[in-house]
Tab-separated table of C-alpha atoms in Angstrom:
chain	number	residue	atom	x	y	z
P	274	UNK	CA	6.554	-22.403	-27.120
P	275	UNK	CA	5.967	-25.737	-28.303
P	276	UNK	CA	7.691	-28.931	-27.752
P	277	UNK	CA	8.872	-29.277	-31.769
P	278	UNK	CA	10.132	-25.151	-31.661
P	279	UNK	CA	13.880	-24.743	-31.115
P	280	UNK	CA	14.923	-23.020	-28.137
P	281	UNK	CA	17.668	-19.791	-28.956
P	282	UNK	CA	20.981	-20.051	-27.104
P	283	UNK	CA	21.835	-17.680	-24.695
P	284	UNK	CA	25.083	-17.307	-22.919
P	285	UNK	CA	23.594	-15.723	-19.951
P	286	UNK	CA	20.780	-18.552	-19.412
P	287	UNK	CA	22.928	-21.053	-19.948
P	288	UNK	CA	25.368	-19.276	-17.094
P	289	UNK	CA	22.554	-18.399	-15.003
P	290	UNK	CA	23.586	-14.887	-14.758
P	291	UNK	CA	19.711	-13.458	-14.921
P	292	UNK	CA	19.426	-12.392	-11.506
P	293	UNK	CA	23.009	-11.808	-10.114
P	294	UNK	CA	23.564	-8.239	-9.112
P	295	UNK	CA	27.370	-8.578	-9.967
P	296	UNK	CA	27.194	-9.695	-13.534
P	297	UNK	CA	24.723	-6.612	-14.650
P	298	UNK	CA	26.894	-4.088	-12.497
P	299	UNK	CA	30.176	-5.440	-14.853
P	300	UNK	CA	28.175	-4.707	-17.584
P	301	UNK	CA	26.621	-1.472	-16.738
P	302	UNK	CA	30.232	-0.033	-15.473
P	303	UNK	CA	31.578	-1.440	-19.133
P	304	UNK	CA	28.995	0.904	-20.814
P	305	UNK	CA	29.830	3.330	-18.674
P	306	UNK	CA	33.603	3.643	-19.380
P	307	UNK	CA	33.703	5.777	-22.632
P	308	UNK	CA	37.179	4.317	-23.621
P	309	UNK	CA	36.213	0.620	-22.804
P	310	UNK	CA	35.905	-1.896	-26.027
P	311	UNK	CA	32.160	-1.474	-26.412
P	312	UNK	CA	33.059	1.487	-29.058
P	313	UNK	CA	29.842	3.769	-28.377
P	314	UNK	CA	32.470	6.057	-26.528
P	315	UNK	CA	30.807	8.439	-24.334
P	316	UNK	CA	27.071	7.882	-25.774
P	317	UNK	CA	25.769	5.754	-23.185
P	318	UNK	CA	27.343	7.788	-20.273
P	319	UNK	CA	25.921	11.181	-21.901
P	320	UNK	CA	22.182	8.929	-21.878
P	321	UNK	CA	22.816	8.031	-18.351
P	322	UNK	CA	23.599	11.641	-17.304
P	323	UNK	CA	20.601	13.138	-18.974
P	324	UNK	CA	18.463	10.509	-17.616
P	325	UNK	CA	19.521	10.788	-13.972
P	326	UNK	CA	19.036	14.787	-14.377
P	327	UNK	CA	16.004	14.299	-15.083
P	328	UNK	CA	14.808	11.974	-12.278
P	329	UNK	CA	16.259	15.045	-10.561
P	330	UNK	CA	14.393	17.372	-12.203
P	331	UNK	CA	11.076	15.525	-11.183
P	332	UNK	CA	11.727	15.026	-8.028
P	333	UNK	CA	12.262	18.621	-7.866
P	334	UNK	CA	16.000	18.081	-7.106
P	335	UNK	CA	19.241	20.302	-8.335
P	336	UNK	CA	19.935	18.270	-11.528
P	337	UNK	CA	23.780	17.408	-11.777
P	338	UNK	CA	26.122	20.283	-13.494
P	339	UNK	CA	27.482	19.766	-17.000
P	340	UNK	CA	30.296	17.633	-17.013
P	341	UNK	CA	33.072	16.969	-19.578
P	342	UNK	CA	32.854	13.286	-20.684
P	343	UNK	CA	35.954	12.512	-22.447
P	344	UNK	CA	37.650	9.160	-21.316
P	345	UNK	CA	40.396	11.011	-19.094
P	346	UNK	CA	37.894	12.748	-17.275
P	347	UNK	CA	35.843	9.688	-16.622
P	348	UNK	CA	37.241	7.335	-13.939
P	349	UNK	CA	34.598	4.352	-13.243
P	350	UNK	CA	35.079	2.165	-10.678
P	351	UNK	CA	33.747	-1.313	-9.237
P	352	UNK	CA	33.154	-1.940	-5.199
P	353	UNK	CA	34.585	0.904	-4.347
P	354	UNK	CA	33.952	1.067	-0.534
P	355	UNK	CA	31.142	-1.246	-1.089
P	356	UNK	CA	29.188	1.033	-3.541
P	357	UNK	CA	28.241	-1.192	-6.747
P	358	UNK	CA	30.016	1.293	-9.421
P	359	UNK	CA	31.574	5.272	-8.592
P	360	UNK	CA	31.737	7.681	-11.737
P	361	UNK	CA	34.343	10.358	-10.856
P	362	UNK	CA	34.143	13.308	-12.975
P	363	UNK	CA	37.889	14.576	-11.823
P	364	UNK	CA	37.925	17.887	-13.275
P	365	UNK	CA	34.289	19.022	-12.245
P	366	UNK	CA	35.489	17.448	-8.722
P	367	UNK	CA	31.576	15.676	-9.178
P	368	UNK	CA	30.460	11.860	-8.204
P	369	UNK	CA	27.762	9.926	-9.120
P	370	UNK	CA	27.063	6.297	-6.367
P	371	UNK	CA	25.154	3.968	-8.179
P	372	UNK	CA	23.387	1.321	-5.785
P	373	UNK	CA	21.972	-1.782	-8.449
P	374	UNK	CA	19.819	-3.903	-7.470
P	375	UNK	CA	17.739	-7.516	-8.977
P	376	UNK	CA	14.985	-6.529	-7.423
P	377	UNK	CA	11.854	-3.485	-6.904
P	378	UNK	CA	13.013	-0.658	-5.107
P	379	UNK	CA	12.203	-0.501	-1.017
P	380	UNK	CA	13.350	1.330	2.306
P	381	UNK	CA	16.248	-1.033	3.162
P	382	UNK	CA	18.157	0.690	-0.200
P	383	UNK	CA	17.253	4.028	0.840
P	384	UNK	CA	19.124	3.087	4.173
P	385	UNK	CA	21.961	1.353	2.419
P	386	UNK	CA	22.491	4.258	0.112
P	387	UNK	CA	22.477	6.868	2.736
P	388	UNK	CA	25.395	4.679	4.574
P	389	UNK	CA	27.110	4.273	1.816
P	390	UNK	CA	27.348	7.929	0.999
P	391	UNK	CA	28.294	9.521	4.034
P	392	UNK	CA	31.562	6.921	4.119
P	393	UNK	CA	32.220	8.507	0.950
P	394	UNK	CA	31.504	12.250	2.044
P	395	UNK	CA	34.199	11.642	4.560
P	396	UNK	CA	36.540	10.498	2.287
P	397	UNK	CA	36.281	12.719	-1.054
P	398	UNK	CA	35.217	16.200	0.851
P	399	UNK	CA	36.111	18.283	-2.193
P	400	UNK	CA	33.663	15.907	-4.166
P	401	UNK	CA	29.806	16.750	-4.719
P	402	UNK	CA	28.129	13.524	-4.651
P	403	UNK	CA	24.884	12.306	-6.243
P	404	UNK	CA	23.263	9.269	-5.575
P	405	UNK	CA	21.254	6.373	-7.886
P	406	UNK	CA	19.289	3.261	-7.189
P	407	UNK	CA	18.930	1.425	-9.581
P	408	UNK	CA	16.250	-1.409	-9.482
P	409	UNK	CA	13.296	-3.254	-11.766
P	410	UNK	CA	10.620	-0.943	-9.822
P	411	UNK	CA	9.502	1.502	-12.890
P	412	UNK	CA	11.746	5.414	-12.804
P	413	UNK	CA	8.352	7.145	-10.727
P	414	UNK	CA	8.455	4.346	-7.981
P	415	UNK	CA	10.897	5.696	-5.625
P	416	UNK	CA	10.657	8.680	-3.801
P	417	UNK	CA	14.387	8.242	-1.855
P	418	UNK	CA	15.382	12.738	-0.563
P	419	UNK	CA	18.311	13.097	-2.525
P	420	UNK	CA	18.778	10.153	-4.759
P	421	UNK	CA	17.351	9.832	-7.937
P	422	UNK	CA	15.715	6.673	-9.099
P	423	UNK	CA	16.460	4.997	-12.209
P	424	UNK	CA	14.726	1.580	-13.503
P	425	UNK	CA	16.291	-1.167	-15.300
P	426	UNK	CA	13.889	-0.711	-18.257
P	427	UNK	CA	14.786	2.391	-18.794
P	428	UNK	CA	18.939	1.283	-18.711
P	429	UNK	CA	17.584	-1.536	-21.092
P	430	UNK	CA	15.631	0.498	-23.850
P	431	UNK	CA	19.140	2.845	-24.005
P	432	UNK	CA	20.917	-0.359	-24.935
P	433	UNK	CA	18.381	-1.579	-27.731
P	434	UNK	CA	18.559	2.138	-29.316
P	435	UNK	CA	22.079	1.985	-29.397
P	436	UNK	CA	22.071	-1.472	-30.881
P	437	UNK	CA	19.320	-0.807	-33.134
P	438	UNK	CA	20.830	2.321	-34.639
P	439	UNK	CA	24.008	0.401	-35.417
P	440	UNK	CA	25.916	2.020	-32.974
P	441	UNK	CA	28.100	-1.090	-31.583
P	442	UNK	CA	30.307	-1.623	-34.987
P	443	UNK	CA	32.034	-4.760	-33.275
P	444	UNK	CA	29.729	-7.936	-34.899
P	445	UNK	CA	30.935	-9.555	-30.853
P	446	UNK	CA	29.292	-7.117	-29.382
P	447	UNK	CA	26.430	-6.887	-31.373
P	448	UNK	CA	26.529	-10.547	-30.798
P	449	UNK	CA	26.826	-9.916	-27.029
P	450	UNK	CA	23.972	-7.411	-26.820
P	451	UNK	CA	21.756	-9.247	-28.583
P	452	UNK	CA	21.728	-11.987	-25.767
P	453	UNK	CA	22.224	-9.573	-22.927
P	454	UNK	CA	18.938	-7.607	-24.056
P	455	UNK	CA	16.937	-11.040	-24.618
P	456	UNK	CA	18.355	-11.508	-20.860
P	457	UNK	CA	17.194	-8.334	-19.412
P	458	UNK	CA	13.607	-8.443	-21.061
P	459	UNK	CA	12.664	-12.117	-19.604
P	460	UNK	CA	14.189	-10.804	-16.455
P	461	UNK	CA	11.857	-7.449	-16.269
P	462	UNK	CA	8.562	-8.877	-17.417
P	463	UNK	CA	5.698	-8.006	-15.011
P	464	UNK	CA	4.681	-10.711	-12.199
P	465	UNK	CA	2.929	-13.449	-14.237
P	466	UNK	CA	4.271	-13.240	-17.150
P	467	UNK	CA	8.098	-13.925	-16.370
P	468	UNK	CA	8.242	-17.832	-17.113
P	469	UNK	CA	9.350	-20.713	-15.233
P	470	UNK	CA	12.049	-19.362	-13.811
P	471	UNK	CA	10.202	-15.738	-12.561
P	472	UNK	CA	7.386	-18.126	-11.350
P	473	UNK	CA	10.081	-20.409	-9.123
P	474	UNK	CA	11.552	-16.412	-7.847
P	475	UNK	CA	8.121	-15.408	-6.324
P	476	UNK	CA	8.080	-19.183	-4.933
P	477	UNK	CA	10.442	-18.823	-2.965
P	478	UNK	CA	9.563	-14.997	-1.365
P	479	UNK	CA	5.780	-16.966	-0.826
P	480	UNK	CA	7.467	-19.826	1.010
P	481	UNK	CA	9.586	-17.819	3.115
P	482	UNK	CA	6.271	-16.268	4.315
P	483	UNK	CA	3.765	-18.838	4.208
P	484	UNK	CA	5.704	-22.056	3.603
P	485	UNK	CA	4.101	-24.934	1.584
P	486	UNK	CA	0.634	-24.290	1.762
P	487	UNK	CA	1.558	-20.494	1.016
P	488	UNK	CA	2.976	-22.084	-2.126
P	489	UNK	CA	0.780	-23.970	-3.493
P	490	UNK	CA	-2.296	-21.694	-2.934
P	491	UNK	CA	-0.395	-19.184	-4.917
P	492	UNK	CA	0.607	-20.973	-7.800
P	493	UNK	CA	-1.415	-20.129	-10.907
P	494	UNK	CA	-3.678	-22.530	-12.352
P	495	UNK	CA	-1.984	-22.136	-15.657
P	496	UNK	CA	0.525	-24.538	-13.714
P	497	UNK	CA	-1.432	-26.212	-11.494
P	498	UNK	CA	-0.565	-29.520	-13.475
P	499	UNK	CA	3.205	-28.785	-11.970
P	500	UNK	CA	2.257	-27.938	-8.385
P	501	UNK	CA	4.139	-30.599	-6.583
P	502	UNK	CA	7.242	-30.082	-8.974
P	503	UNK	CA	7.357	-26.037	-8.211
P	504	UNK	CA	6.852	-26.901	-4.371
P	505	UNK	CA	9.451	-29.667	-4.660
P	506	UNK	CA	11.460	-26.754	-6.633
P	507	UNK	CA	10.834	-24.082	-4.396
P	508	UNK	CA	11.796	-25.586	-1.599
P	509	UNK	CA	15.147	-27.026	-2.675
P	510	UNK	CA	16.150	-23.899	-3.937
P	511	UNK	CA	15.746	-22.128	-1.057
P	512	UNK	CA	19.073	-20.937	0.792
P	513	UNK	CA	19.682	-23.405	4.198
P	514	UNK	CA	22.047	-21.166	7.201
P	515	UNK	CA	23.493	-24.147	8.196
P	516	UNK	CA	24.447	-25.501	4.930
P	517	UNK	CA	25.798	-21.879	3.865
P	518	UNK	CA	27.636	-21.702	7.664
P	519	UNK	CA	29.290	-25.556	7.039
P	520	UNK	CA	30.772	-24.161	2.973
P	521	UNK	CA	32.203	-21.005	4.866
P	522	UNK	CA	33.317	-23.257	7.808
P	523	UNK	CA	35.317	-25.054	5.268
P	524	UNK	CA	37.112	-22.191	3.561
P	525	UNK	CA	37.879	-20.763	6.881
P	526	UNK	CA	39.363	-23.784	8.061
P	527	UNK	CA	41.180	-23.547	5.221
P	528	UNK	CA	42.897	-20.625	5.650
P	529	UNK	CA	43.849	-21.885	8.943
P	530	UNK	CA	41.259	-19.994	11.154
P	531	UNK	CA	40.234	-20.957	14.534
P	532	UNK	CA	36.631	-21.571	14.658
P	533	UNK	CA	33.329	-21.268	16.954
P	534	UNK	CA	30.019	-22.409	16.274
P	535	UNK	CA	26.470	-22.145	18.002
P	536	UNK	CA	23.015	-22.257	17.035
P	537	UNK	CA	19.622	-20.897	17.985
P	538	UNK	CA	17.137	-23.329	16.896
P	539	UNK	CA	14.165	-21.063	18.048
P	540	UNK	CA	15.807	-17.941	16.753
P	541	UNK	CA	16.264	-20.191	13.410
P	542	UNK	CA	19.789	-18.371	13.458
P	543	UNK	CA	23.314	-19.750	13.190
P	544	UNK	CA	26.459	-18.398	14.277
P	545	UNK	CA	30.042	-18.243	12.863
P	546	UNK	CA	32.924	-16.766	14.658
P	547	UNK	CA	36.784	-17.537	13.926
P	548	UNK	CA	39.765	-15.583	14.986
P	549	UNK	CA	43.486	-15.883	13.816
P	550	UNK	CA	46.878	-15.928	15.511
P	551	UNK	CA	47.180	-11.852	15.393
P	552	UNK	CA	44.014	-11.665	17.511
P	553	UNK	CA	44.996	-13.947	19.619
P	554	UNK	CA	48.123	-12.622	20.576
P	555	UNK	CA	46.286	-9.204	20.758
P	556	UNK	CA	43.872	-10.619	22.842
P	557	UNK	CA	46.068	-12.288	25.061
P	558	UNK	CA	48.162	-8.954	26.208
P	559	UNK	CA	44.651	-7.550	26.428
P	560	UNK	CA	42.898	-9.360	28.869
P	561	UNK	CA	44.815	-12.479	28.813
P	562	UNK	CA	41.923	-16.071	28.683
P	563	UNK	CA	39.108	-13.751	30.464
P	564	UNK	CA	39.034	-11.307	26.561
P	565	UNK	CA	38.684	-12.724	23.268
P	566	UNK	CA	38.484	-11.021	19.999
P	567	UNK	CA	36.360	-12.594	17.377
P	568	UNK	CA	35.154	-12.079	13.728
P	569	UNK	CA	31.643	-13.271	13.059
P	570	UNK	CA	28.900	-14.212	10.807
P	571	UNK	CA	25.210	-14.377	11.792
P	572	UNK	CA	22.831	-16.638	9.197
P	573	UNK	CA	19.635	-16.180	9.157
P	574	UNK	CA	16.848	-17.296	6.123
P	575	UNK	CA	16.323	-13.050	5.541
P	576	UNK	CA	19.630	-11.885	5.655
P	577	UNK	CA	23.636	-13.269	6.421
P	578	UNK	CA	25.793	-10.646	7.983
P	579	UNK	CA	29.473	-10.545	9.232
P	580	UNK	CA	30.749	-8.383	12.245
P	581	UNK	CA	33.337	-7.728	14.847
P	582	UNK	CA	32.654	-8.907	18.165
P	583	UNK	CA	34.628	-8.568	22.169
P	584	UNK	CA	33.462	-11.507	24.310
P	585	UNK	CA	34.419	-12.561	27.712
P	586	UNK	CA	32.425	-14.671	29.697
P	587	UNK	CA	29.674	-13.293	31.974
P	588	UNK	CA	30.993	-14.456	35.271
P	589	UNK	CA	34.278	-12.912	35.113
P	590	UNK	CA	35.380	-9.489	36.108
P	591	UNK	CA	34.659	-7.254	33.629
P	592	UNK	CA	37.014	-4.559	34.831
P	593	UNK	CA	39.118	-5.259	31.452
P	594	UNK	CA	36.316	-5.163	29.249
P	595	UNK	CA	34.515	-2.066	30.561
P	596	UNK	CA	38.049	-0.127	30.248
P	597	UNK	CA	38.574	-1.013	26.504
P	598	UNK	CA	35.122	-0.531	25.891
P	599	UNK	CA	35.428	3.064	27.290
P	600	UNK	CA	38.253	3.688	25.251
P	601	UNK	CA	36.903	2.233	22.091
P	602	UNK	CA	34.212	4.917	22.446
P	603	UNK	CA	36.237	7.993	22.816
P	604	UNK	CA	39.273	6.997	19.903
P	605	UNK	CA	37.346	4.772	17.492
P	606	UNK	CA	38.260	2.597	15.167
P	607	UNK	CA	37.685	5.020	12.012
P	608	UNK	CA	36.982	8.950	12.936
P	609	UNK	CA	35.093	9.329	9.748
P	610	UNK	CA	32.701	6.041	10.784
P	611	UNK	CA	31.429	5.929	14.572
P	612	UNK	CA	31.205	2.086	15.340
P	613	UNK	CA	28.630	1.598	17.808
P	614	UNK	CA	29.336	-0.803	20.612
P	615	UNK	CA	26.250	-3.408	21.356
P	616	UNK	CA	25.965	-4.907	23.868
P	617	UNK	CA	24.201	-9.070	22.570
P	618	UNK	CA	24.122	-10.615	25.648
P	619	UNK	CA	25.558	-13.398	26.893
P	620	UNK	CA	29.112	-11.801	27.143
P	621	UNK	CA	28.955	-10.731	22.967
P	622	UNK	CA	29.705	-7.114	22.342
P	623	UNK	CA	29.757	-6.313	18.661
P	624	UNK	CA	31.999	-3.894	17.631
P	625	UNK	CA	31.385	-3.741	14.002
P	626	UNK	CA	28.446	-4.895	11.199
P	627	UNK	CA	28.255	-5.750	7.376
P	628	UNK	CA	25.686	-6.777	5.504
P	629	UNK	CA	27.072	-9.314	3.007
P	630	UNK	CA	23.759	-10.501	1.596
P	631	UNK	CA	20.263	-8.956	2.004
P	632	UNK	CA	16.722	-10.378	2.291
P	633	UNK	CA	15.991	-9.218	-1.633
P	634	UNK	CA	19.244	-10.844	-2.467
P	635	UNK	CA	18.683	-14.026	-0.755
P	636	UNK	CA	14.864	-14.566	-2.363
P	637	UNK	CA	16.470	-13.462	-5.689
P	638	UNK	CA	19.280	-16.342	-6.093
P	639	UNK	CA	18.655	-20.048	-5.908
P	640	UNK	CA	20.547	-22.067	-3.304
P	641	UNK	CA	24.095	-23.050	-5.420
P	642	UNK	CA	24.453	-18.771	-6.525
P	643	UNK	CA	23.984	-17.930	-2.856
P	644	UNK	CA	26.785	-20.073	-1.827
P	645	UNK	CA	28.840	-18.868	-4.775
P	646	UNK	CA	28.216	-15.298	-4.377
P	647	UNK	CA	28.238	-15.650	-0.207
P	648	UNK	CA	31.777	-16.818	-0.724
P	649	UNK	CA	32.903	-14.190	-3.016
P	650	UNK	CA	31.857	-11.339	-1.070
P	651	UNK	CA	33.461	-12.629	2.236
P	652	UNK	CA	36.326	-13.492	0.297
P	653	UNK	CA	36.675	-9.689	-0.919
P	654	UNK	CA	35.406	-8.503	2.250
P	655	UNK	CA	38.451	-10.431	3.837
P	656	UNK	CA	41.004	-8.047	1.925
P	657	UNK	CA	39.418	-5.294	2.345
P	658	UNK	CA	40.597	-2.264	4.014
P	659	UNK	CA	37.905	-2.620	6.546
P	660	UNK	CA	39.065	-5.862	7.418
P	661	UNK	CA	43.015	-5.136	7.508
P	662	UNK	CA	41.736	-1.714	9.653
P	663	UNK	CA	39.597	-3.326	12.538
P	664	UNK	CA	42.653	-5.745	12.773
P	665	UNK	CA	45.259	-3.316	13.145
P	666	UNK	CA	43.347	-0.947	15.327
P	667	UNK	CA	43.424	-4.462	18.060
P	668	UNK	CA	47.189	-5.007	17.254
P	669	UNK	CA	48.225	-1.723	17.890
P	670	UNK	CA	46.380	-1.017	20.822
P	671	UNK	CA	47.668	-4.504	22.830
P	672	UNK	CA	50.799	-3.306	21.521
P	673	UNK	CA	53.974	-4.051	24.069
P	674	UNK	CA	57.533	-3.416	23.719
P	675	UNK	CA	58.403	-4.906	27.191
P	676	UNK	CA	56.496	-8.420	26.312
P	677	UNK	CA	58.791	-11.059	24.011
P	678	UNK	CA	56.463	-12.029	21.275
């Protein structure tokens, strides 16, 4: 492009929505929805259906069973225990998981997927489930047992024939496609030919590796007269654990949490825990000052997580401790999800473990979405049923009638 040519608008670009995992899961679950106010009806669900049989079907997998489409059939839902978007088919009692993600498929989604699912065979047993990923690695890529593979191309090319055949009647949401399609085919271009802004991605994953010199070895000489500016770029995009740990610190706070902080410098890991007055009174007919109970968030450059954790200091008597932990393992928190007592050392014993953003995720966003997007999740992590569960589970079991509260 030259300096003279006008640039087109886009809503997305000018949002910054290319990468973010959230916005194209909206969007795909709209499509989705025959009754929603794209007016294709059930077209692209019946595309999506055929398509995933027949990833099946090459992977030399039972392809789904025909299913009636019509809107109150169809239930399509967002987040649902953490799964991106859940089609129920109610009548055929069938369920399709779909796993999205910014980013080329890889063995960390084939464990996330297989997690995800059996929370979900637990809770709809009458329900036959199938499982997609869906990522920017091309439909023969992945080779996940059981789950069928599905590329964003292929999700993007359904969209242009629908729009090209004049099948979206609303001139808003031809309007709206238009832009979203531009979006999604600067977004999957091939590596080195994906612009400035696919460029500044892949600097990021390099410096996370390699740091600076990794950098500026690898970028192309087609930019070399911009080195220092992508470096300079690179590196202040990149997401910082202890500025991410201060903006959650903050929201915490408040919300009236009490907090705890420590750092690893060697590790390169920070720590977040924080604990309310219900866990504190819980803890207190527990184990009185030698138990605490604790929520938690590890930050690390790869990956920020957020977990349940029973401390007490390692020269007490752990008497308490061992007890609860006992019983912990024989009545668990959740029968249809075993939580798996660790022991972390130094008087940490983590009870419980979310992922709230991954290593792909992380390399994918700059620095201000990360923060925006780390708060979100926690945010709806907080209300979750999870959440409210783990807490209750504590309350109930320091339970007593005979203490004045």
């Amino acid at each position: 492009m030259s300096l003279g040519e006008t640039r087109k608008f886009n809503t997305f670009k000018v949002l910054r929505y290319a990468d973010y995992e959230i916005r194209h899961s909206n969007v795909l679950a709209w499509l989705l929805h025959p009754s929603e106010t794209h007016s294709v009806g059930d077209r692209f669900l019946e595309w999506f259906v055929r398509h995933i049989n027949g990833r099946l079907e090459a992977a030399g997998l039972e392809i789904l069973p025909e299913v009636d489409l019509a809107p109150l059939n169809v239930r399509v839902e967002r987040e649902l225990d953490y799964v991106n978007i859940t089609i129920f088919f109610k009548r055929e009692k069938y369920l399709i998981t779909i796993e999205n993600k910014t980013g080329p498929a890889s063995a960390e989604h084939r464990d996330q997927i297989m997690a995800y699912e059996g929370t979900l065979r637990g809770k709809y047993e009458d329900y036959r489930i199938q499982s997609v990923l869906l990522t920017t690695s091309p439909d023969d890529k992945a080779q996940f047992p059981a789950t069928a593979h599905m590329s964003w191309s292929s999700v993007r090319e359904s969209i242009e024939s629908l729009r090209v055949a004049g099948e979206f009647p609303s001139s808003s949401v031809q309007s709206f496609f238009r832009q979203y399609l531009e979006l999604l085919e600067n977004w999957l271009r091939p590596a080195g030919d994906g612009g400035f802004e696919g460029l500044l991605k892949e600097m990021r994953r390099v410096w996370e590796k390699d740091g600076e010199k990794g950098v500026r070895i690898r970028v192309p000489e087609a930019q070399a007269d911009y080195r220092d500016t992508i470096v300079e770029l690179a590196q202040q995009s990149r997401m910082n654990p202890k500025d991410l740990r201060k903006v959650v610190a903050g929201l915490l706070k408040r919300y009236g949490f009490k907090l705890h902080l420590t750092h690893n410098a060697a590790a390169g890991t920070d720590w977040l825990n924080w604990t309310n007055t219900d866990l504190s009174d819980a803890e207190r007919k527990l184990g009185g000052g030698d138990l605490s109970l604790w929520w938690g968030m590890t930050f690390k450059r790869h990956t920020i997580r957020a977990g349940f954790y029973l401390h007490q200091s390692a020269d007490k008597d752990t008497t308490r401790l061992d007890r609860l932990i006992c019983f912990m393992e024989s009545t668990p928190i959740s029968r249809q999800e075993q939580y798996a007592i660790r022991n972390n050392g130094f008087g940490w014993h983590q009870v419980f473990d979310y992922q709230l953003l991954s290593t792909d995720e992380l390399a994918d966003l700059s620095a201000p979405e990360i923060r925006q997007e780390l708060v979100r999740r926690l945010e709806e992590f907080m209300d979750s049923a999870e959440y409210r569960r783990i807490e209750d589970y504590f309350r109930c079991l320091a339970f007593r009638p005979d203490i004045p509260t």
